[in-house]
Short mmCIF file of C-alpha atoms in Angstrom, two decimals:
data_model
loop_
_atom_site.label_atom_id
_atom_site.label_comp_id
_atom_site.label_asym_id
_atom_site.label_seq_id
_atom_site.Cartn_x
_atom_site.Cartn_y
_atom_site.Cartn_z
CA MET D 1 112.97 114.37 42.62
CA LEU D 2 112.93 118.23 42.53
CA SER D 3 112.15 120.40 45.56
CA ASN D 4 110.56 123.83 45.29
CA LYS D 5 111.23 126.98 47.31
CA VAL D 6 109.31 127.36 50.52
CA ASN D 7 107.86 130.79 51.17
CA LEU D 8 108.71 131.49 54.80
CA LYS D 9 106.25 134.40 55.11
CA ASP D 10 103.33 132.12 54.44
CA MET D 11 104.52 129.43 56.94
CA LYS D 12 102.89 129.27 60.40
CA LYS D 13 105.28 130.50 63.08
CA ASN D 14 105.57 127.19 64.95
CA TRP D 15 106.57 125.38 61.71
CA LYS D 16 109.64 127.43 61.17
CA LYS D 17 111.60 126.04 64.16
CA ASN D 18 112.49 122.50 65.03
CA THR D 19 113.94 121.65 68.46
CA SER D 20 113.79 119.08 71.17
CA ILE D 21 112.03 119.55 74.38
CA TYR D 22 115.49 120.50 75.90
CA GLY D 23 115.61 123.42 73.58
CA THR D 24 112.48 124.98 74.82
CA ARG D 25 111.99 127.53 77.66
CA TYR D 26 110.36 124.79 79.89
CA VAL D 27 113.73 123.34 80.96
CA SER D 28 115.39 126.73 81.67
CA GLU D 29 112.62 128.45 83.50
CA PRO D 30 111.37 127.44 87.05
CA ILE D 31 108.28 125.27 87.10
CA PRO D 32 105.77 125.67 90.00
CA LYS D 33 105.94 122.65 92.23
CA PHE D 34 103.48 123.52 94.95
CA GLU D 35 100.72 125.52 93.19
CA ILE D 36 98.98 125.03 89.80
CA PRO D 37 100.79 127.13 87.12
CA ASP D 38 98.82 129.95 85.48
CA GLU D 39 99.57 128.42 82.03
CA GLY D 40 99.93 124.92 80.94
CA MET D 41 102.73 123.43 78.76
CA PRO D 42 102.83 121.00 75.85
CA SER D 43 102.12 117.46 76.70
CA LYS D 44 105.62 116.29 75.59
CA ALA D 45 107.22 118.93 77.72
CA ALA D 46 105.23 117.79 80.74
CA TYR D 47 106.01 114.24 80.12
CA GLN D 48 109.80 114.78 79.81
CA LEU D 49 110.03 116.97 82.93
CA ILE D 50 108.20 114.41 85.09
CA ASN D 51 109.98 111.44 83.50
CA ASP D 52 113.42 113.03 84.09
CA GLU D 53 112.47 113.75 87.75
CA LEU D 54 111.32 110.09 88.30
CA ASN D 55 114.86 109.01 87.40
CA LEU D 56 115.81 109.98 90.85
CA ASP D 57 113.63 107.10 92.24
CA GLY D 58 115.21 103.64 92.75
CA ASN D 59 115.29 101.04 89.93
CA PRO D 60 112.19 98.65 90.53
CA ASN D 61 114.29 95.74 89.25
CA LEU D 62 116.85 96.24 91.98
CA ASN D 63 114.12 96.75 94.65
CA LEU D 64 114.56 93.89 97.04
CA ALA D 65 112.78 95.71 99.87
CA SER D 66 109.22 95.73 98.64
CA PHE D 67 107.04 92.56 98.22
CA VAL D 68 104.99 94.08 95.44
CA THR D 69 105.34 93.03 91.79
CA THR D 70 107.49 95.21 89.61
CA TRP D 71 107.18 93.35 86.27
CA MET D 72 104.50 91.86 84.09
CA GLU D 73 104.23 90.45 80.74
CA PRO D 74 103.64 92.85 77.79
CA GLU D 75 100.19 91.30 77.11
CA ALA D 76 99.19 92.11 80.69
CA ASP D 77 100.40 95.71 80.30
CA ILE D 78 98.16 95.94 77.14
CA LEU D 79 95.06 94.87 79.14
CA ILE D 80 96.01 97.18 81.97
CA ASN D 81 96.19 100.14 79.66
CA GLN D 82 92.81 99.20 77.96
CA THR D 83 91.06 99.07 81.35
CA ASN D 84 92.73 101.96 83.29
CA GLY D 85 89.70 104.09 82.60
CA LYS D 86 87.04 101.71 84.03
CA ASN D 87 85.85 102.36 87.53
CA PHE D 88 85.23 98.98 89.07
CA VAL D 89 82.25 100.13 91.06
CA ASP D 90 80.34 100.99 87.90
CA ASN D 91 79.08 97.40 87.60
CA ASP D 92 76.00 98.39 85.59
CA GLU D 93 78.32 100.08 82.96
CA TYR D 94 81.05 97.43 82.99
CA PRO D 95 79.13 94.14 83.85
CA GLN D 96 81.76 91.80 82.44
CA THR D 97 84.45 93.16 84.82
CA GLU D 98 82.22 92.22 87.79
CA ILE D 99 81.89 88.81 86.23
CA ILE D 100 85.60 88.55 85.94
CA GLN D 101 85.99 89.39 89.60
CA ASN D 102 83.50 86.72 90.44
CA ARG D 103 85.61 84.14 88.66
CA VAL D 104 88.74 85.13 90.46
CA ILE D 105 86.99 84.89 93.84
CA ASN D 106 85.85 81.40 92.96
CA MET D 107 89.40 80.39 91.73
CA LEU D 108 90.99 81.66 94.90
CA ALA D 109 88.24 80.06 97.22
CA ARG D 110 88.87 76.76 95.77
CA LEU D 111 92.66 77.20 95.83
CA PHE D 112 92.26 77.86 99.60
CA ASN D 113 90.23 74.55 99.89
CA ALA D 114 86.77 76.07 100.76
CA PRO D 115 84.64 73.13 101.61
CA LYS D 116 82.06 72.04 99.13
CA ASP D 117 79.20 72.35 101.51
CA CYS D 118 80.08 76.02 102.25
CA ASP D 119 78.67 79.04 100.37
CA PHE D 120 81.97 81.12 100.17
CA LEU D 121 82.03 84.68 99.01
CA GLY D 122 84.54 87.45 98.71
CA THR D 123 85.60 90.76 97.14
CA SER D 124 88.62 92.50 95.58
CA THR D 125 90.29 95.22 97.64
CA ILE D 126 92.88 97.97 97.57
CA GLY D 127 95.67 95.56 98.68
CA SER D 128 95.65 93.36 101.80
CA SER D 129 95.28 96.34 104.16
CA GLU D 130 91.67 96.98 103.21
CA ALA D 131 90.95 93.15 103.05
CA ILE D 132 92.35 92.67 106.64
CA MET D 133 90.23 95.49 107.91
CA LEU D 134 87.15 94.28 106.27
CA GLY D 135 87.72 90.59 107.33
CA VAL D 136 88.23 91.30 110.91
CA LEU D 137 85.51 93.96 111.00
CA ALA D 138 83.08 91.16 109.95
CA HIS D 139 84.30 89.11 112.82
CA LYS D 140 83.73 91.92 115.19
CA TRP D 141 80.16 92.34 113.91
CA ALA D 142 79.54 88.63 114.27
CA TRP D 143 80.94 88.55 117.79
CA ARG D 144 78.74 91.51 118.80
CA GLU D 145 75.63 90.10 117.27
CA ASN D 146 76.15 86.79 119.12
CA ARG D 147 76.74 88.61 122.31
CA LYS D 148 73.69 90.56 121.91
CA ALA D 149 71.58 87.44 121.18
CA GLU D 150 72.82 85.95 124.40
CA GLY D 151 72.09 89.08 126.48
CA LYS D 152 75.76 89.65 127.20
CA ASP D 153 77.92 92.82 127.28
CA CYS D 154 79.47 93.63 123.94
CA SER D 155 81.39 96.79 124.93
CA ASN D 156 85.02 95.36 125.33
CA PRO D 157 86.00 93.47 122.17
CA ASN D 158 89.66 92.39 121.71
CA ILE D 159 91.81 90.96 119.07
CA VAL D 160 94.81 88.63 119.60
CA MET D 161 97.88 88.58 117.22
CA GLY D 162 101.67 88.36 117.26
CA ALA D 163 104.09 91.32 117.06
CA ASP D 164 105.06 89.91 113.57
CA VAL D 165 101.90 91.36 112.03
CA HIS D 166 101.76 94.16 109.40
CA VAL D 167 100.96 97.57 110.85
CA VAL D 168 97.42 97.46 109.35
CA TRP D 169 96.38 95.21 112.24
CA GLU D 170 97.31 97.87 114.71
CA LYS D 171 95.42 100.37 112.63
CA PHE D 172 92.35 98.20 112.64
CA ALA D 173 92.37 98.07 116.42
CA LYS D 174 92.73 101.78 116.84
CA TYR D 175 90.31 102.73 113.98
CA PHE D 176 87.51 100.28 115.03
CA ASP D 177 87.83 100.61 118.84
CA VAL D 178 89.04 97.06 119.63
CA GLU D 179 91.57 96.16 122.42
CA LEU D 180 94.79 95.12 120.81
CA ARG D 181 96.44 92.16 122.44
CA MET D 182 99.68 91.88 120.73
CA VAL D 183 102.02 89.04 121.80
CA PRO D 184 105.59 90.31 121.83
CA MET D 185 108.38 88.53 120.04
CA GLU D 186 111.02 86.61 121.95
CA LYS D 187 114.65 85.94 120.99
CA GLY D 188 114.60 82.90 118.77
CA GLU D 189 110.88 82.84 118.58
CA TYR D 190 109.57 85.26 116.01
CA THR D 191 106.01 83.98 115.34
CA LEU D 192 102.76 83.52 117.17
CA THR D 193 102.39 80.26 119.02
CA ALA D 194 99.30 78.42 120.42
CA ASP D 195 100.65 78.73 123.94
CA LYS D 196 100.79 82.51 123.71
CA VAL D 197 97.26 82.67 122.09
CA LYS D 198 95.95 80.56 125.01
CA GLU D 199 97.22 83.14 127.51
CA ASN D 200 95.49 86.12 125.76
CA ILE D 201 91.96 85.01 124.53
CA ASP D 202 88.82 85.21 126.50
CA GLU D 203 85.04 85.42 125.66
CA ASN D 204 85.55 88.95 124.29
CA THR D 205 88.05 87.94 121.67
CA ILE D 206 86.69 88.70 118.30
CA ALA D 207 89.28 86.83 116.34
CA VAL D 208 92.86 85.53 116.33
CA GLY D 209 95.03 86.99 113.54
CA VAL D 210 97.75 84.70 112.12
CA VAL D 211 100.25 85.40 109.36
CA LEU D 212 101.29 83.08 106.59
CA GLY D 213 104.60 84.76 105.89
CA THR D 214 105.47 87.50 108.17
CA THR D 215 106.80 90.93 106.96
CA PHE D 216 109.68 90.83 109.41
CA THR D 217 111.16 87.35 108.89
CA GLY D 218 109.08 85.49 106.22
CA GLN D 219 107.99 82.80 108.75
CA ILE D 220 104.64 81.24 109.37
CA ASP D 221 102.68 81.39 112.63
CA GLN D 222 101.57 78.13 114.23
CA ILE D 223 98.34 78.18 112.42
CA GLN D 224 97.33 74.50 112.75
CA GLU D 225 98.29 74.36 116.46
CA ILE D 226 96.26 77.58 117.13
CA ASN D 227 93.35 76.05 115.32
CA GLU D 228 93.50 72.94 117.57
CA LEU D 229 93.64 75.17 120.60
CA LEU D 230 90.47 77.07 119.51
CA VAL D 231 88.69 73.84 118.83
CA ASN D 232 89.37 72.67 122.39
CA VAL D 233 88.39 76.13 123.78
CA LYS D 234 85.06 75.93 121.95
CA GLU D 235 84.31 72.55 123.42
CA GLU D 236 85.39 73.46 126.97
CA LYS D 237 84.16 77.04 127.30
CA GLY D 238 81.82 77.67 124.28
CA TRP D 239 83.94 80.49 122.89
CA ASP D 240 83.71 80.16 119.07
CA ILE D 241 86.79 82.32 118.11
CA PRO D 242 87.57 82.62 114.45
CA ILE D 243 90.93 82.74 112.79
CA HIS D 244 91.67 85.30 110.10
CA VAL D 245 94.75 84.36 108.03
CA ASP D 246 96.81 87.20 106.68
CA GLY D 247 98.09 85.41 103.58
CA ALA D 248 99.26 88.55 101.97
CA SER D 249 102.60 87.05 101.05
CA GLY D 250 102.24 83.38 101.44
CA ALA D 251 98.82 82.49 100.03
CA PHE D 252 99.95 82.57 96.57
CA ILE D 253 103.04 80.54 97.41
CA ILE D 254 102.26 77.69 99.83
CA PRO D 255 99.38 76.25 97.82
CA PHE D 256 101.83 75.74 94.93
CA LEU D 257 104.91 74.66 96.90
CA ASP D 258 103.37 72.58 99.64
CA PRO D 259 99.66 71.88 98.86
CA ASP D 260 99.38 69.29 101.79
CA PHE D 261 100.25 71.99 104.42
CA LYS D 262 97.06 72.90 106.16
CA TRP D 263 96.64 76.56 106.92
CA ASP D 264 93.44 77.49 105.05
CA PHE D 265 89.85 76.65 105.03
CA ARG D 266 90.51 73.03 105.79
CA LEU D 267 91.01 74.17 109.37
CA SER D 268 87.68 74.59 111.15
CA HIS D 269 88.31 78.00 112.82
CA VAL D 270 89.83 79.64 109.70
CA ARG D 271 86.83 81.69 108.52
CA SER D 272 88.53 84.39 106.43
CA ILE D 273 91.66 84.73 104.36
CA ASN D 274 93.25 87.77 102.62
CA VAL D 275 95.93 87.64 99.94
CA SER D 276 97.80 90.37 97.99
CA GLY D 277 97.41 90.01 94.28
CA HIS D 278 100.23 92.49 93.88
CA LYS D 279 102.70 90.41 95.86
CA TYR D 280 103.15 86.85 94.79
CA GLY D 281 99.90 86.91 92.78
CA LEU D 282 102.44 88.63 90.34
CA VAL D 283 100.23 91.72 89.60
CA TYR D 284 101.25 95.36 89.92
CA PRO D 285 99.97 97.32 92.91
CA GLY D 286 97.39 97.55 94.11
CA VAL D 287 94.91 94.66 94.42
CA GLY D 288 94.00 92.45 97.26
CA TRP D 289 91.51 89.70 97.84
CA LEU D 290 89.30 88.78 100.74
CA ILE D 291 87.60 85.42 100.96
CA PHE D 292 85.11 84.23 103.58
CA LYS D 293 84.66 80.49 104.01
CA ASP D 294 80.91 81.03 104.12
CA LYS D 295 78.55 83.99 103.75
CA LYS D 296 77.21 83.36 107.24
CA TYR D 297 80.44 84.89 108.55
CA LEU D 298 79.64 88.24 106.87
CA SER D 299 76.70 90.14 108.52
CA ASP D 300 74.08 91.62 105.99
CA ASP D 301 74.40 94.68 108.19
CA LEU D 302 77.84 95.51 106.73
CA ILE D 303 76.67 95.26 103.09
CA PHE D 304 75.38 98.41 101.41
CA GLU D 305 73.21 98.65 98.41
CA VAL D 306 73.38 101.65 96.12
CA ASN D 307 71.40 102.39 92.98
CA TYR D 308 72.74 105.75 91.73
CA LEU D 309 74.93 104.10 89.06
CA GLY D 310 72.00 102.49 87.30
CA GLY D 311 71.49 99.08 88.90
CA ILE D 312 71.36 97.84 92.51
CA ILE D 313 75.03 97.30 93.56
CA PRO D 314 75.99 95.54 96.79
CA THR D 315 79.09 96.87 98.13
CA PHE D 316 81.38 95.77 101.10
CA ASN D 317 84.55 97.97 101.00
CA LEU D 318 86.10 100.89 102.83
CA ASN D 319 86.29 102.86 99.66
CA PHE D 320 83.96 103.22 96.74
CA SER D 321 85.66 103.94 93.51
CA LYS D 322 88.72 101.95 92.32
CA GLY D 323 90.30 100.91 89.11
CA SER D 324 89.44 97.67 87.22
CA SER D 325 92.82 97.18 85.61
CA MET D 326 94.55 95.14 88.37
CA ILE D 327 91.48 92.87 88.77
CA ILE D 328 91.76 92.14 85.01
CA ALA D 329 95.52 91.66 85.33
CA GLN D 330 95.06 89.08 88.14
CA TYR D 331 92.61 87.16 85.97
CA TYR D 332 95.10 87.27 83.18
CA ASN D 333 97.80 85.70 85.31
CA LEU D 334 95.49 82.93 86.53
CA LEU D 335 94.56 81.99 82.97
CA ARG D 336 97.97 82.60 81.51
CA LEU D 337 100.02 80.65 84.19
CA GLY D 338 97.62 78.09 85.64
CA LYS D 339 98.56 75.94 88.57
CA GLN D 340 101.55 74.61 86.69
CA GLY D 341 102.85 78.04 85.70
CA TYR D 342 102.55 79.40 89.30
CA SER D 343 104.23 76.28 90.70
CA SER D 344 107.17 76.70 88.30
CA ILE D 345 107.68 80.32 89.18
CA MET D 346 107.31 79.58 93.05
CA ASN D 347 109.81 76.74 92.78
CA ASN D 348 112.27 78.93 90.86
CA LEU D 349 111.92 81.63 93.52
CA MET D 350 112.67 79.19 96.24
CA GLU D 351 115.60 77.78 94.44
CA THR D 352 117.13 81.34 94.04
CA ALA D 353 116.30 82.18 97.66
CA THR D 354 118.01 78.96 98.83
CA TYR D 355 121.10 79.56 96.63
CA LEU D 356 121.37 83.17 97.91
CA ALA D 357 120.88 82.03 101.51
CA ASN D 358 123.67 79.48 101.23
CA THR D 359 126.08 81.81 99.37
CA LEU D 360 125.47 84.47 101.97
CA LYS D 361 126.12 82.10 104.80
CA ASN D 362 129.34 80.92 103.01
CA THR D 363 130.74 84.51 103.18
CA GLY D 364 130.95 83.91 106.84
CA TYR D 365 129.50 87.26 107.74
CA PHE D 366 125.84 86.59 107.67
CA LYS D 367 123.28 84.44 109.54
CA LEU D 368 119.71 83.67 108.73
CA LEU D 369 117.12 84.28 111.39
CA ASP D 370 115.36 81.20 110.19
CA GLU D 371 117.39 78.27 108.59
CA GLU D 372 114.18 76.64 107.37
CA LEU D 373 113.14 78.74 104.44
CA VAL D 374 109.41 78.41 103.75
CA LEU D 375 109.09 81.49 101.64
CA PRO D 376 111.47 83.26 99.25
CA ILE D 377 112.17 85.96 101.90
CA LEU D 378 115.54 86.14 103.64
CA ALA D 379 116.06 87.86 106.99
CA ILE D 380 119.75 88.00 107.83
CA LYS D 381 121.83 89.41 110.46
CA LEU D 382 125.57 90.05 110.73
CA ASP D 383 127.77 87.33 112.19
CA ASN D 384 131.44 86.68 112.92
CA LEU D 385 132.56 90.26 112.51
CA ASP D 386 135.30 89.71 114.84
CA ASP D 387 137.06 87.94 112.10
CA LEU D 388 136.84 91.07 109.91
CA ASP D 389 139.57 93.46 110.87
CA GLY D 390 138.27 97.10 111.05
CA ALA D 391 134.62 96.27 110.81
CA ASP D 392 133.68 96.19 114.48
CA ASP D 393 131.42 99.16 114.02
CA LEU D 394 129.76 97.82 110.84
CA THR D 395 126.03 97.55 111.04
CA VAL D 396 123.20 96.32 108.68
CA PHE D 397 122.17 99.95 108.31
CA ASP D 398 125.78 100.72 106.93
CA ILE D 399 125.43 97.84 104.46
CA SER D 400 121.93 98.98 103.46
CA ARG D 401 123.29 102.48 102.67
CA LYS D 402 126.34 101.04 100.84
CA LEU D 403 124.14 98.82 98.72
CA ARG D 404 122.04 101.78 97.73
CA GLU D 405 124.99 103.39 96.25
CA ARG D 406 125.08 100.49 93.81
CA GLY D 407 121.35 100.79 93.17
CA TRP D 408 120.24 97.94 95.40
CA LEU D 409 117.18 98.61 97.67
CA VAL D 410 117.64 96.37 100.70
CA PRO D 411 115.95 97.54 103.96
CA ALA D 412 117.55 97.30 107.29
CA TYR D 413 115.45 97.42 110.50
CA THR D 414 115.09 96.10 114.05
CA LEU D 415 112.66 93.55 115.20
CA PRO D 416 109.57 94.45 117.47
CA ALA D 417 109.45 94.54 121.17
CA ASN D 418 111.53 92.04 123.19
CA ALA D 419 113.68 91.42 120.14
CA GLU D 420 114.48 94.95 119.21
CA ASP D 421 118.05 94.53 119.74
CA ILE D 422 118.25 92.37 116.69
CA ALA D 423 118.82 94.28 113.46
CA VAL D 424 118.39 92.57 110.11
CA LEU D 425 118.49 93.03 106.39
CA ARG D 426 115.54 91.71 104.47
CA ILE D 427 115.78 90.46 100.89
CA VAL D 428 112.56 89.65 99.01
CA ILE D 429 113.07 87.40 96.05
CA LYS D 430 110.67 88.29 93.26
CA GLU D 431 109.85 86.90 89.89
CA ASN D 432 112.34 89.02 87.88
CA PHE D 433 115.26 88.42 90.37
CA THR D 434 117.44 86.01 88.63
CA ARG D 435 120.46 83.78 89.75
CA ASP D 436 122.75 86.12 87.88
CA MET D 437 121.40 89.09 89.85
CA ALA D 438 121.84 87.10 93.14
CA ASP D 439 125.56 86.68 92.14
CA LEU D 440 125.81 90.54 91.48
CA LEU D 441 124.34 91.25 94.89
CA VAL D 442 126.75 88.86 96.69
CA GLN D 443 129.66 90.39 94.80
CA ASP D 444 128.68 93.97 95.85
CA LEU D 445 128.33 92.73 99.50
CA ASN D 446 131.78 91.08 99.31
CA ASN D 447 133.17 94.36 97.94
CA ILE D 448 131.69 96.20 100.97
CA PHE D 449 133.56 93.89 103.36
CA ASP D 450 136.80 94.11 101.26
CA GLY D 451 136.54 97.83 101.53
CA TYR D 452 136.63 97.73 105.32
CA LYS D 453 139.59 95.31 105.29
CA LYS D 454 141.51 97.79 103.05
CA ARG D 455 140.56 100.65 105.27
CA PHE D 456 141.85 98.90 108.28
CA LYS D 457 145.16 97.81 106.67
CA GLY D 458 145.59 101.41 105.36
#
């Protein structure tokens, strides 16, 4: 094939040069960081600059700190990209998305054993934080309406929970003017017990908050025992105190690992449950779900109806606009995996967690806060360092920093009041954390200890 001479004079200026983004002025000149630049830049240049900067973030696959999902199947990614532009609140414009949310609510309510004679309802939320605030707010409203109907004072509501709760519970109490009765932890007892609940409830208690898988240790509060207590309290004193279950971490695990364990709507005083789809629901952040056992537990006074998007839309949320993509992603997972798929994944997670726990104990330098693993979450503290020459001053915070040098993100922290002298590392086992990765983590931990041995001998 013959080629002809190209007349450079007739060629457009930007066609004469061929260079990568790194050959342009955008990588050599300063880019405004705290004010909008006067002029824009090519899309590829903007992408490359931001992408390169994000390389300084941690690797999501090595993030053992966060509970949130960091991997989904390619087909889910496609659905997410296709629905990123859909505002969920635009029900009149995107009616099928609303229908899909309704399907998910029905699936979850039945997964949580909502009684057949109850008219359950629920909503998607921006993670479990919004779900918890909405759920407990509904209980405050119900308590206030009941007190008014009885002609009693309703100016001093309180809520009872353990110190093992997520910070959003404290936010709720402060934001919505409710007395916070937080039961402190005790050494060796890191969950909320029925005895402690009994000491703190009264006629002004709007709800008891219990946790199905705590952020601090991965343990479960005494949900059944607390329910039995509240049944007796209702019979003896007439106080009908509801339970809200914070199932952010555990409500997508326990139904598949131990379906006979009663923590959900099978218990009479469990009136509302939240779960994070973006945790063990296996969906990217951020989507949460809130389910009420029966619509009678949600006052109509809290539901707003708007018509300025085309149709009449009932809304019960703290925010208004939100993306549709993660709702669709949740539905994808429920269809794609089914009960069998979720069960297989959760069993794999527990096998990996058990393997890692035993391997860490065998090093001789770690001890689990809870030997009975119920969720794939390990809270470990240092042990037997007297046998490790030169490591008398080694802390979990040192280990956390050393692991970060290898790319691992493992948080170190102290427990809440009354147990604050206990410092732990927490390892959250997620879907994409394999047995091979567990071995690599243990190897890096052993290298840290070996380094202290060599330092001492040197």
